[in-house]
Amino acid sequence: MVQGHINRTGTALARPRDNGGVAKKAKDGAVAVRATVRGEVQGVGFRDAALRRAGELGVLGWVRNGEDGALLVHVEGDEPAVEELVAFLRGGPPAARVAEVEVERVKVEGHEQFAIRGVSAGVFVVQEHAATARHFDLRLEVDGAMRSWAVPKGPTMDPAVKRLAVQVEDHSLSHNDFEGPTEGGGVIVWDRGRYEQGGRVPWPEALERGHAVFVLHGEKLRGGFALQRTRPGEKPQWLLIKRRDDEAQPGSDVVEERPESVLSGRALDELLG
């Protein structure tokens, strides 16, 4: 039986699509624990070693580096396999020096992978576009292309506000830096940066199922977001939602407050004028 406690600081983040994680669902009767591993445990290959061992044992969950130098692990599955992974954490890979491991029983979350979290999945960009209708384009790098959604009112940092996002055709990465006049309008790069995939389901399967969680590291947009598909079809409709985390800004309107391009500093109205 696994016992102890965990420091729950920090926010769990996702690993990219090529994580080699286990893509299956936790069985009925599964147990789950959270572990905090302290000592010389970062920068020594501990996360990769934990990923490999989890795959061998068939357990699901995640591992990530904590902000305080610890290693944080969520693991769920058959109890004997979970306890074997915890036993592995007490020793770690050869270069690690484990001082202590604190463990707590937690609720099974229903993960369908074991992944390294806190690792970039690629780039994202938000372009403001004046065309037939003025809108913002959110694009996330997935499998070498930019998955794209038109967001009429633009993104928000207020978790209470849900934005309509209409899925459109994929774009190439080369389009990410485009800024300037277009026929009948213009485009600015309103925000850009890198992002991390999140959630319990591997990407890009999460997008195909219609619910995807991710973390943005932009100049204006930061923290957790979710895309929830509400209507399928030729141009599926989604909701873009800011998650409630330390980066959230209730009551704010980032589109109104920060209209400028992150490349040129010009607002779209200035470009069009």
PDB file of C-alpha atoms in Angstrom:
ATOM      1  CA  MET A   1       0.000   0.000   0.000  1.00  0.00           C
ATOM      2  CA  VAL A   2       1.369   3.405  -1.005  1.00  0.00           C
ATOM      3  CA  GLN A   3       1.197   6.207   1.599  1.00  0.00           C
ATOM      4  CA  GLY A   4       2.526   9.730   2.292  1.00  0.00           C
ATOM      5  CA  HIS A   5       1.866  13.253   0.954  1.00  0.00           C
ATOM      6  CA  ILE A   6       2.679  15.534  -1.969  1.00  0.00           C
ATOM      7  CA  ASN A   7       3.466  19.194  -2.533  1.00  0.00           C
ATOM      8  CA  ARG A   8       0.887  20.167  -5.146  1.00  0.00           C
ATOM      9  CA  THR A   9       2.447  23.423  -6.334  1.00  0.00           C
ATOM     10  CA  GLY A  10       2.578  24.212 -10.024  1.00  0.00           C
ATOM     11  CA  THR A  11       0.342  23.446 -12.989  1.00  0.00           C
ATOM     12  CA  ALA A  12       0.441  20.186 -14.912  1.00  0.00           C
ATOM     13  CA  LEU A  13       1.416  20.625 -18.554  1.00  0.00           C
ATOM     14  CA  ALA A  14       1.473  18.316 -21.573  1.00  0.00           C
ATOM     15  CA  ARG A  15       4.161  16.635 -23.584  1.00  0.00           C
ATOM     16  CA  PRO A  16       4.218  16.774 -27.390  1.00  0.00           C
ATOM     17  CA  ARG A  17       2.737  14.179 -29.717  1.00  0.00           C
ATOM     18  CA  ASP A  18       5.968  12.135 -30.138  1.00  0.00           C
ATOM     19  CA  ASN A  19       6.197  11.191 -26.471  1.00  0.00           C
ATOM     20  CA  GLY A  20       5.977   7.444 -27.039  1.00  0.00           C
ATOM     21  CA  GLY A  21       3.383   7.378 -24.258  1.00  0.00           C
ATOM     22  CA  VAL A  22       0.983   4.551 -23.549  1.00  0.00           C
ATOM     23  CA  ALA A  23      -2.276   5.265 -25.422  1.00  0.00           C
ATOM     24  CA  LYS A  24      -4.950   3.357 -23.539  1.00  0.00           C
ATOM     25  CA  LYS A  25      -7.474   3.981 -20.794  1.00  0.00           C
ATOM     26  CA  ALA A  26      -7.028   3.093 -17.136  1.00  0.00           C
ATOM     27  CA  LYS A  27      -8.858  -0.121 -16.217  1.00  0.00           C
ATOM     28  CA  ASP A  28     -11.718  -0.445 -13.767  1.00  0.00           C
ATOM     29  CA  GLY A  29     -10.299  -0.990 -10.292  1.00  0.00           C
ATOM     30  CA  ALA A  30      -7.260   1.178 -11.021  1.00  0.00           C
ATOM     31  CA  VAL A  31      -5.574   3.205  -8.266  1.00  0.00           C
ATOM     32  CA  ALA A  32      -3.762   6.517  -8.546  1.00  0.00           C
ATOM     33  CA  VAL A  33      -0.999   8.313  -6.639  1.00  0.00           C
ATOM     34  CA  ARG A  34       0.851  11.618  -6.811  1.00  0.00           C
ATOM     35  CA  ALA A  35       4.535  11.545  -5.944  1.00  0.00           C
ATOM     36  CA  THR A  36       7.061  14.302  -5.255  1.00  0.00           C
ATOM     37  CA  VAL A  37      10.660  13.183  -5.757  1.00  0.00           C
ATOM     38  CA  ARG A  38      13.333  15.389  -4.161  1.00  0.00           C
ATOM     39  CA  GLY A  39      17.093  15.468  -4.470  1.00  0.00           C
ATOM     40  CA  GLU A  40      19.246  15.748  -7.598  1.00  0.00           C
ATOM     41  CA  VAL A  41      16.412  14.742  -9.918  1.00  0.00           C
ATOM     42  CA  GLN A  42      16.271  17.368 -12.682  1.00  0.00           C
ATOM     43  CA  GLY A  43      18.582  17.405 -15.698  1.00  0.00           C
ATOM     44  CA  VAL A  44      19.587  13.767 -15.168  1.00  0.00           C
ATOM     45  CA  GLY A  45      17.210  12.001 -17.576  1.00  0.00           C
ATOM     46  CA  PHE A  46      14.695  11.171 -14.839  1.00  0.00           C
ATOM     47  CA  ARG A  47      11.590  12.101 -16.860  1.00  0.00           C
ATOM     48  CA  ASP A  48      12.615   9.994 -19.862  1.00  0.00           C
ATOM     49  CA  ALA A  49      13.501   7.071 -17.589  1.00  0.00           C
ATOM     50  CA  ALA A  50      10.120   7.329 -15.839  1.00  0.00           C
ATOM     51  CA  LEU A  51       8.365   7.418 -19.223  1.00  0.00           C
ATOM     52  CA  ARG A  52      10.123   4.232 -20.344  1.00  0.00           C
ATOM     53  CA  ARG A  53       9.403   2.428 -17.080  1.00  0.00           C
ATOM     54  CA  ALA A  54       5.743   3.489 -17.166  1.00  0.00           C
ATOM     55  CA  GLY A  55       5.475   2.049 -20.669  1.00  0.00           C
ATOM     56  CA  GLU A  56       6.948  -1.251 -19.503  1.00  0.00           C
ATOM     57  CA  LEU A  57       4.497  -1.417 -16.594  1.00  0.00           C
ATOM     58  CA  GLY A  58       1.460  -0.235 -18.548  1.00  0.00           C
ATOM     59  CA  VAL A  59       0.604   2.604 -16.156  1.00  0.00           C
ATOM     60  CA  LEU A  60      -0.786   5.977 -17.202  1.00  0.00           C
ATOM     61  CA  GLY A  61      -0.399   9.586 -16.043  1.00  0.00           C
ATOM     62  CA  TRP A  62       2.392  12.135 -16.304  1.00  0.00           C
ATOM     63  CA  VAL A  63       5.774  13.287 -15.037  1.00  0.00           C
ATOM     64  CA  ARG A  64       7.141  16.835 -14.971  1.00  0.00           C
ATOM     65  CA  ASN A  65       9.762  19.014 -13.353  1.00  0.00           C
ATOM     66  CA  GLY A  66       8.555  21.156 -10.453  1.00  0.00           C
ATOM     67  CA  GLU A  67       9.573  24.768  -9.981  1.00  0.00           C
ATOM     68  CA  ASP A  68      11.355  23.953  -6.719  1.00  0.00           C
ATOM     69  CA  GLY A  69      13.754  21.401  -8.237  1.00  0.00           C
ATOM     70  CA  ALA A  70      11.557  18.403  -7.443  1.00  0.00           C
ATOM     71  CA  LEU A  71      10.100  15.864  -9.856  1.00  0.00           C
ATOM     72  CA  LEU A  72       6.288  15.564  -9.816  1.00  0.00           C
ATOM     73  CA  VAL A  73       4.542  12.378 -10.952  1.00  0.00           C
ATOM     74  CA  HIS A  74       0.921  11.286 -11.338  1.00  0.00           C
ATOM     75  CA  VAL A  75       0.518   7.560 -11.988  1.00  0.00           C
ATOM     76  CA  GLU A  76      -2.585   5.373 -12.250  1.00  0.00           C
ATOM     77  CA  GLY A  77      -3.266   1.761 -13.142  1.00  0.00           C
ATOM     78  CA  ASP A  78      -3.233  -1.666 -11.501  1.00  0.00           C
ATOM     79  CA  GLU A  79      -2.007  -1.327  -7.914  1.00  0.00           C
ATOM     80  CA  PRO A  80       1.013  -3.680  -8.246  1.00  0.00           C
ATOM     81  CA  ALA A  81       2.215  -1.788 -11.339  1.00  0.00           C
ATOM     82  CA  VAL A  82       1.686   1.592  -9.665  1.00  0.00           C
ATOM     83  CA  GLU A  83       3.713   0.450  -6.660  1.00  0.00           C
ATOM     84  CA  GLU A  84       6.475  -0.795  -8.981  1.00  0.00           C
ATOM     85  CA  LEU A  85       6.733   2.634 -10.588  1.00  0.00           C
ATOM     86  CA  VAL A  86       6.861   4.273  -7.142  1.00  0.00           C
ATOM     87  CA  ALA A  87       9.654   1.856  -6.226  1.00  0.00           C
ATOM     88  CA  PHE A  88      11.488   2.927  -9.382  1.00  0.00           C
ATOM     89  CA  LEU A  89      11.098   6.596  -8.374  1.00  0.00           C
ATOM     90  CA  ARG A  90      12.850   5.884  -5.062  1.00  0.00           C
ATOM     91  CA  GLY A  91      16.022   5.020  -6.972  1.00  0.00           C
ATOM     92  CA  GLY A  92      15.697   6.707 -10.345  1.00  0.00           C
ATOM     93  CA  PRO A  93      18.165   6.565 -13.246  1.00  0.00           C
ATOM     94  CA  PRO A  94      21.917   6.181 -12.550  1.00  0.00           C
ATOM     95  CA  ALA A  95      22.695   9.923 -12.599  1.00  0.00           C
ATOM     96  CA  ALA A  96      19.939  10.829 -10.117  1.00  0.00           C
ATOM     97  CA  ARG A  97      20.408  11.192  -6.357  1.00  0.00           C
ATOM     98  CA  VAL A  98      17.020  10.735  -4.705  1.00  0.00           C
ATOM     99  CA  ALA A  99      16.759  12.199  -1.191  1.00  0.00           C
ATOM    100  CA  GLU A 100      13.082  11.455  -0.502  1.00  0.00           C
ATOM    101  CA  VAL A 101       9.814  10.528  -2.190  1.00  0.00           C
ATOM    102  CA  GLU A 102       6.495  11.764  -0.789  1.00  0.00           C
ATOM    103  CA  VAL A 103       3.418   9.916  -2.071  1.00  0.00           C
ATOM    104  CA  GLU A 104      -0.313  10.461  -1.712  1.00  0.00           C
ATOM    105  CA  ARG A 105      -3.286   8.425  -2.884  1.00  0.00           C
ATOM    106  CA  VAL A 106      -5.466  10.517  -5.217  1.00  0.00           C
ATOM    107  CA  LYS A 107      -8.512  10.067  -7.429  1.00  0.00           C
ATOM    108  CA  VAL A 108      -8.089   8.207 -10.735  1.00  0.00           C
ATOM    109  CA  GLU A 109      -8.373  10.846 -13.488  1.00  0.00           C
ATOM    110  CA  GLY A 110      -8.792   8.534 -16.479  1.00  0.00           C
ATOM    111  CA  HIS A 111      -5.614   9.293 -18.408  1.00  0.00           C
ATOM    112  CA  GLU A 112      -5.099   7.562 -21.740  1.00  0.00           C
ATOM    113  CA  GLN A 113      -1.347   8.098 -21.936  1.00  0.00           C
ATOM    114  CA  PHE A 114       1.745   8.498 -19.786  1.00  0.00           C
ATOM    115  CA  ALA A 115       3.501  11.657 -20.907  1.00  0.00           C
ATOM    116  CA  ILE A 116       6.251  14.072 -20.021  1.00  0.00           C
ATOM    117  CA  ARG A 117       4.605  17.406 -19.323  1.00  0.00           C
ATOM    118  CA  GLY A 118       6.027  20.903 -19.478  1.00  0.00           C
ATOM    119  CA  VAL A 119       7.697  20.325 -22.872  1.00  0.00           C
ATOM    120  CA  SER A 120       6.913  22.518 -25.889  1.00  0.00           C
ATOM    121  CA  ALA A 121       4.741  20.977 -28.603  1.00  0.00           C
ATOM    122  CA  GLY A 122       5.527  23.687 -31.148  1.00  0.00           C
ATOM    123  CA  VAL A 123       4.581  27.245 -31.981  1.00  0.00           C
ATOM    124  CA  PHE A 124       1.327  29.154 -31.922  1.00  0.00           C
ATOM    125  CA  VAL A 125       0.321  32.420 -33.519  1.00  0.00           C
ATOM    126  CA  VAL A 126      -2.710  34.699 -33.372  1.00  0.00           C
ATOM    127  CA  GLN A 127      -3.155  37.000 -36.373  1.00  0.00           C
ATOM    128  CA  GLU A 128      -5.745  39.768 -36.529  1.00  0.00           C
ATOM    129  CA  HIS A 129      -7.228  39.840 -40.007  1.00  0.00           C
ATOM    130  CA  ALA A 130      -9.388  42.434 -41.711  1.00  0.00           C
ATOM    131  CA  ALA A 131     -11.161  40.805 -44.651  1.00  0.00           C
ATOM    132  CA  THR A 132     -14.863  40.385 -45.443  1.00  0.00           C
ATOM    133  CA  ALA A 133     -15.338  40.257 -41.677  1.00  0.00           C
ATOM    134  CA  ARG A 134     -12.732  41.333 -39.140  1.00  0.00           C
ATOM    135  CA  HIS A 135     -11.556  38.455 -36.957  1.00  0.00           C
ATOM    136  CA  PHE A 136      -8.605  36.781 -35.267  1.00  0.00           C
ATOM    137  CA  ASP A 137      -6.970  33.546 -36.452  1.00  0.00           C
ATOM    138  CA  LEU A 138      -5.648  31.172 -33.789  1.00  0.00           C
ATOM    139  CA  ARG A 139      -3.137  28.656 -35.149  1.00  0.00           C
ATOM    140  CA  LEU A 140      -1.438  25.762 -33.316  1.00  0.00           C
ATOM    141  CA  GLU A 141       1.413  23.713 -34.767  1.00  0.00           C
ATOM    142  CA  VAL A 142       0.295  20.066 -34.992  1.00  0.00           C
ATOM    143  CA  ASP A 143       2.062  17.420 -37.094  1.00  0.00           C
ATOM    144  CA  GLY A 144       3.980  19.974 -39.165  1.00  0.00           C
ATOM    145  CA  ALA A 145       0.998  22.176 -40.047  1.00  0.00           C
ATOM    146  CA  MET A 146      -0.833  25.018 -38.340  1.00  0.00           C
ATOM    147  CA  ARG A 147      -4.308  23.884 -37.259  1.00  0.00           C
ATOM    148  CA  SER A 148      -6.445  27.008 -37.551  1.00  0.00           C
ATOM    149  CA  TRP A 149      -9.573  28.555 -36.037  1.00  0.00           C
ATOM    150  CA  ALA A 150     -11.221  31.880 -36.900  1.00  0.00           C
ATOM    151  CA  VAL A 151     -12.197  33.653 -33.661  1.00  0.00           C
ATOM    152  CA  PRO A 152     -14.550  36.562 -34.517  1.00  0.00           C
ATOM    153  CA  LYS A 153     -14.201  38.439 -31.205  1.00  0.00           C
ATOM    154  CA  GLY A 154     -10.641  37.369 -30.505  1.00  0.00           C
ATOM    155  CA  PRO A 155      -9.244  35.411 -27.557  1.00  0.00           C
ATOM    156  CA  THR A 156      -9.767  36.350 -23.929  1.00  0.00           C
ATOM    157  CA  MET A 157      -7.925  35.971 -20.644  1.00  0.00           C
ATOM    158  CA  ASP A 158     -11.227  35.992 -18.722  1.00  0.00           C
ATOM    159  CA  PRO A 159     -12.306  32.430 -17.798  1.00  0.00           C
ATOM    160  CA  ALA A 160     -15.951  33.524 -17.613  1.00  0.00           C
ATOM    161  CA  VAL A 161     -16.000  34.435 -21.320  1.00  0.00           C
ATOM    162  CA  LYS A 162     -16.335  31.772 -24.026  1.00  0.00           C
ATOM    163  CA  ARG A 163     -15.337  32.709 -27.564  1.00  0.00           C
ATOM    164  CA  LEU A 164     -16.740  31.152 -30.750  1.00  0.00           C
ATOM    165  CA  ALA A 165     -13.937  29.590 -32.834  1.00  0.00           C
ATOM    166  CA  VAL A 166     -14.711  28.268 -36.330  1.00  0.00           C
ATOM    167  CA  GLN A 167     -12.252  25.669 -37.604  1.00  0.00           C
ATOM    168  CA  VAL A 168     -10.819  26.519 -41.026  1.00  0.00           C
ATOM    169  CA  GLU A 169      -8.234  24.942 -43.319  1.00  0.00           C
ATOM    170  CA  ASP A 170      -4.713  24.245 -42.067  1.00  0.00           C
ATOM    171  CA  HIS A 171      -1.995  26.753 -42.900  1.00  0.00           C
ATOM    172  CA  SER A 172       1.742  26.344 -43.435  1.00  0.00           C
ATOM    173  CA  LEU A 173       4.255  27.459 -40.823  1.00  0.00           C
ATOM    174  CA  SER A 174       5.637  29.968 -43.339  1.00  0.00           C
ATOM    175  CA  HIS A 175       2.427  32.007 -42.993  1.00  0.00           C
ATOM    176  CA  ASN A 176       3.068  32.637 -39.291  1.00  0.00           C
ATOM    177  CA  ASP A 177       5.233  35.735 -39.787  1.00  0.00           C
ATOM    178  CA  PHE A 178       3.060  37.391 -42.424  1.00  0.00           C
ATOM    179  CA  GLU A 179       2.025  40.937 -41.624  1.00  0.00           C
ATOM    180  CA  GLY A 180       0.876  43.619 -44.024  1.00  0.00           C
ATOM    181  CA  PRO A 181      -1.850  44.737 -46.398  1.00  0.00           C
ATOM    182  CA  THR A 182      -3.931  42.217 -48.300  1.00  0.00           C
ATOM    183  CA  GLU A 183      -6.498  42.558 -51.049  1.00  0.00           C
ATOM    184  CA  GLY A 184      -9.332  44.341 -49.335  1.00  0.00           C
ATOM    185  CA  GLY A 185      -7.768  44.340 -45.887  1.00  0.00           C
ATOM    186  CA  GLY A 186      -4.667  43.526 -43.868  1.00  0.00           C
ATOM    187  CA  VAL A 187      -3.082  41.271 -41.260  1.00  0.00           C
ATOM    188  CA  ILE A 188      -1.007  41.817 -38.122  1.00  0.00           C
ATOM    189  CA  VAL A 189       0.683  39.270 -35.873  1.00  0.00           C
ATOM    190  CA  TRP A 190      -1.263  40.005 -32.700  1.00  0.00           C
ATOM    191  CA  ASP A 191       0.490  37.381 -30.537  1.00  0.00           C
ATOM    192  CA  ARG A 192       2.848  34.452 -30.904  1.00  0.00           C
ATOM    193  CA  GLY A 193       4.983  32.069 -28.871  1.00  0.00           C
ATOM    194  CA  ARG A 194       5.197  28.404 -27.992  1.00  0.00           C
ATOM    195  CA  TYR A 195       2.601  26.085 -26.522  1.00  0.00           C
ATOM    196  CA  GLU A 196       2.312  22.821 -24.626  1.00  0.00           C
ATOM    197  CA  GLN A 197      -0.282  20.145 -25.170  1.00  0.00           C
ATOM    198  CA  GLY A 198      -2.310  19.122 -22.145  1.00  0.00           C
ATOM    199  CA  GLY A 199      -5.177  16.906 -21.122  1.00  0.00           C
ATOM    200  CA  ARG A 200      -5.604  13.194 -20.543  1.00  0.00           C
ATOM    201  CA  VAL A 201      -5.861  12.148 -24.205  1.00  0.00           C
ATOM    202  CA  PRO A 202      -2.859  12.109 -26.597  1.00  0.00           C
ATOM    203  CA  TRP A 203      -2.664  14.734 -29.348  1.00  0.00           C
ATOM    204  CA  PRO A 204      -3.792  14.961 -32.126  1.00  0.00           C
ATOM    205  CA  GLU A 205      -6.473  12.481 -31.015  1.00  0.00           C
ATOM    206  CA  ALA A 206      -7.746  15.044 -28.514  1.00  0.00           C
ATOM    207  CA  LEU A 207      -8.536  17.408 -31.397  1.00  0.00           C
ATOM    208  CA  GLU A 208     -10.248  14.654 -33.367  1.00  0.00           C
ATOM    209  CA  ARG A 209     -12.428  13.861 -30.347  1.00  0.00           C
ATOM    210  CA  GLY A 210     -13.353  17.511 -29.973  1.00  0.00           C
ATOM    211  CA  HIS A 211     -11.803  18.542 -26.648  1.00  0.00           C
ATOM    212  CA  ALA A 212      -8.220  19.774 -26.471  1.00  0.00           C
ATOM    213  CA  VAL A 213      -6.394  21.376 -23.531  1.00  0.00           C
ATOM    214  CA  PHE A 214      -3.196  23.371 -24.034  1.00  0.00           C
ATOM    215  CA  VAL A 215      -0.946  25.976 -22.402  1.00  0.00           C
ATOM    216  CA  LEU A 216       0.150  29.118 -24.246  1.00  0.00           C
ATOM    217  CA  HIS A 217       3.412  30.956 -23.642  1.00  0.00           C
ATOM    218  CA  GLY A 218       2.861  34.116 -25.660  1.00  0.00           C
ATOM    219  CA  GLU A 219       3.477  37.806 -25.147  1.00  0.00           C
ATOM    220  CA  LYS A 220      -0.219  38.451 -24.418  1.00  0.00           C
ATOM    221  CA  LEU A 221      -1.824  35.028 -24.015  1.00  0.00           C
ATOM    222  CA  ARG A 222      -0.470  32.854 -21.229  1.00  0.00           C
ATOM    223  CA  GLY A 223      -1.612  29.873 -19.226  1.00  0.00           C
ATOM    224  CA  GLY A 224      -4.138  27.132 -19.848  1.00  0.00           C
ATOM    225  CA  PHE A 225      -6.805  27.166 -22.566  1.00  0.00           C
ATOM    226  CA  ALA A 226      -9.285  24.671 -23.951  1.00  0.00           C
ATOM    227  CA  LEU A 227     -10.952  24.164 -27.313  1.00  0.00           C
ATOM    228  CA  GLN A 228     -14.330  22.411 -27.089  1.00  0.00           C
ATOM    229  CA  ARG A 229     -16.108  21.406 -30.306  1.00  0.00           C
ATOM    230  CA  THR A 230     -19.820  22.225 -30.180  1.00  0.00           C
ATOM    231  CA  ARG A 231     -20.923  21.558 -33.760  1.00  0.00           C
ATOM    232  CA  PRO A 232     -19.365  19.271 -36.412  1.00  0.00           C
ATOM    233  CA  GLY A 233     -19.640  19.798 -40.146  1.00  0.00           C
ATOM    234  CA  GLU A 234     -17.632  21.262 -43.010  1.00  0.00           C
ATOM    235  CA  LYS A 235     -16.516  24.137 -40.764  1.00  0.00           C
ATOM    236  CA  PRO A 236     -16.818  22.804 -37.218  1.00  0.00           C
ATOM    237  CA  GLN A 237     -17.662  25.262 -34.471  1.00  0.00           C
ATOM    238  CA  TRP A 238     -15.721  25.274 -31.220  1.00  0.00           C
ATOM    239  CA  LEU A 239     -15.543  27.311 -28.034  1.00  0.00           C
ATOM    240  CA  LEU A 240     -12.192  28.798 -27.010  1.00  0.00           C
ATOM    241  CA  ILE A 241     -12.063  29.017 -23.208  1.00  0.00           C
ATOM    242  CA  LYS A 242      -9.440  30.400 -20.829  1.00  0.00           C
ATOM    243  CA  ARG A 243      -8.858  28.003 -17.934  1.00  0.00           C
ATOM    244  CA  ARG A 244      -8.911  29.232 -14.331  1.00  0.00           C
ATOM    245  CA  ASP A 245      -5.238  29.396 -13.354  1.00  0.00           C
ATOM    246  CA  ASP A 246      -2.679  31.885 -12.073  1.00  0.00           C
ATOM    247  CA  GLU A 247      -2.505  33.596 -15.497  1.00  0.00           C
ATOM    248  CA  ALA A 248      -6.259  34.220 -15.750  1.00  0.00           C
ATOM    249  CA  GLN A 249      -7.453  37.850 -15.731  1.00  0.00           C
ATOM    250  CA  PRO A 250     -11.145  37.942 -14.756  1.00  0.00           C
ATOM    251  CA  GLY A 251     -12.988  40.960 -16.122  1.00  0.00           C
ATOM    252  CA  SER A 252     -10.228  41.856 -18.593  1.00  0.00           C
ATOM    253  CA  ASP A 253     -10.426  42.406 -22.363  1.00  0.00           C
ATOM    254  CA  VAL A 254      -6.969  41.711 -23.742  1.00  0.00           C
ATOM    255  CA  VAL A 255      -8.052  42.450 -27.331  1.00  0.00           C
ATOM    256  CA  GLU A 256      -9.148  45.967 -26.336  1.00  0.00           C
ATOM    257  CA  GLU A 257      -6.229  46.538 -23.968  1.00  0.00           C
ATOM    258  CA  ARG A 258      -3.477  45.204 -26.251  1.00  0.00           C
ATOM    259  CA  PRO A 259      -4.373  45.937 -29.906  1.00  0.00           C
ATOM    260  CA  GLU A 260      -0.783  46.231 -31.143  1.00  0.00           C
ATOM    261  CA  SER A 261       1.223  43.799 -33.275  1.00  0.00           C
ATOM    262  CA  VAL A 262       3.983  41.923 -31.453  1.00  0.00           C
ATOM    263  CA  LEU A 263       6.165  42.382 -34.564  1.00  0.00           C
ATOM    264  CA  SER A 264       5.735  46.020 -35.579  1.00  0.00           C
ATOM    265  CA  GLY A 265       3.911  47.564 -32.628  1.00  0.00           C
ATOM    266  CA  ARG A 266       1.206  48.846 -34.990  1.00  0.00           C
ATOM    267  CA  ALA A 267      -2.480  48.171 -34.446  1.00  0.00           C
ATOM    268  CA  LEU A 268      -4.454  46.812 -37.395  1.00  0.00           C
ATOM    269  CA  ASP A 269      -6.306  50.134 -37.730  1.00  0.00           C
ATOM    270  CA  GLU A 270      -2.950  51.880 -38.222  1.00  0.00           C
ATOM    271  CA  LEU A 271      -1.959  49.376 -40.902  1.00  0.00           C
ATOM    272  CA  LEU A 272      -5.258  49.811 -42.717  1.00  0.00           C
ATOM    273  CA  GLY A 273      -5.074  53.617 -42.419  1.00  0.00           C
TER     274      GLY A 273
END
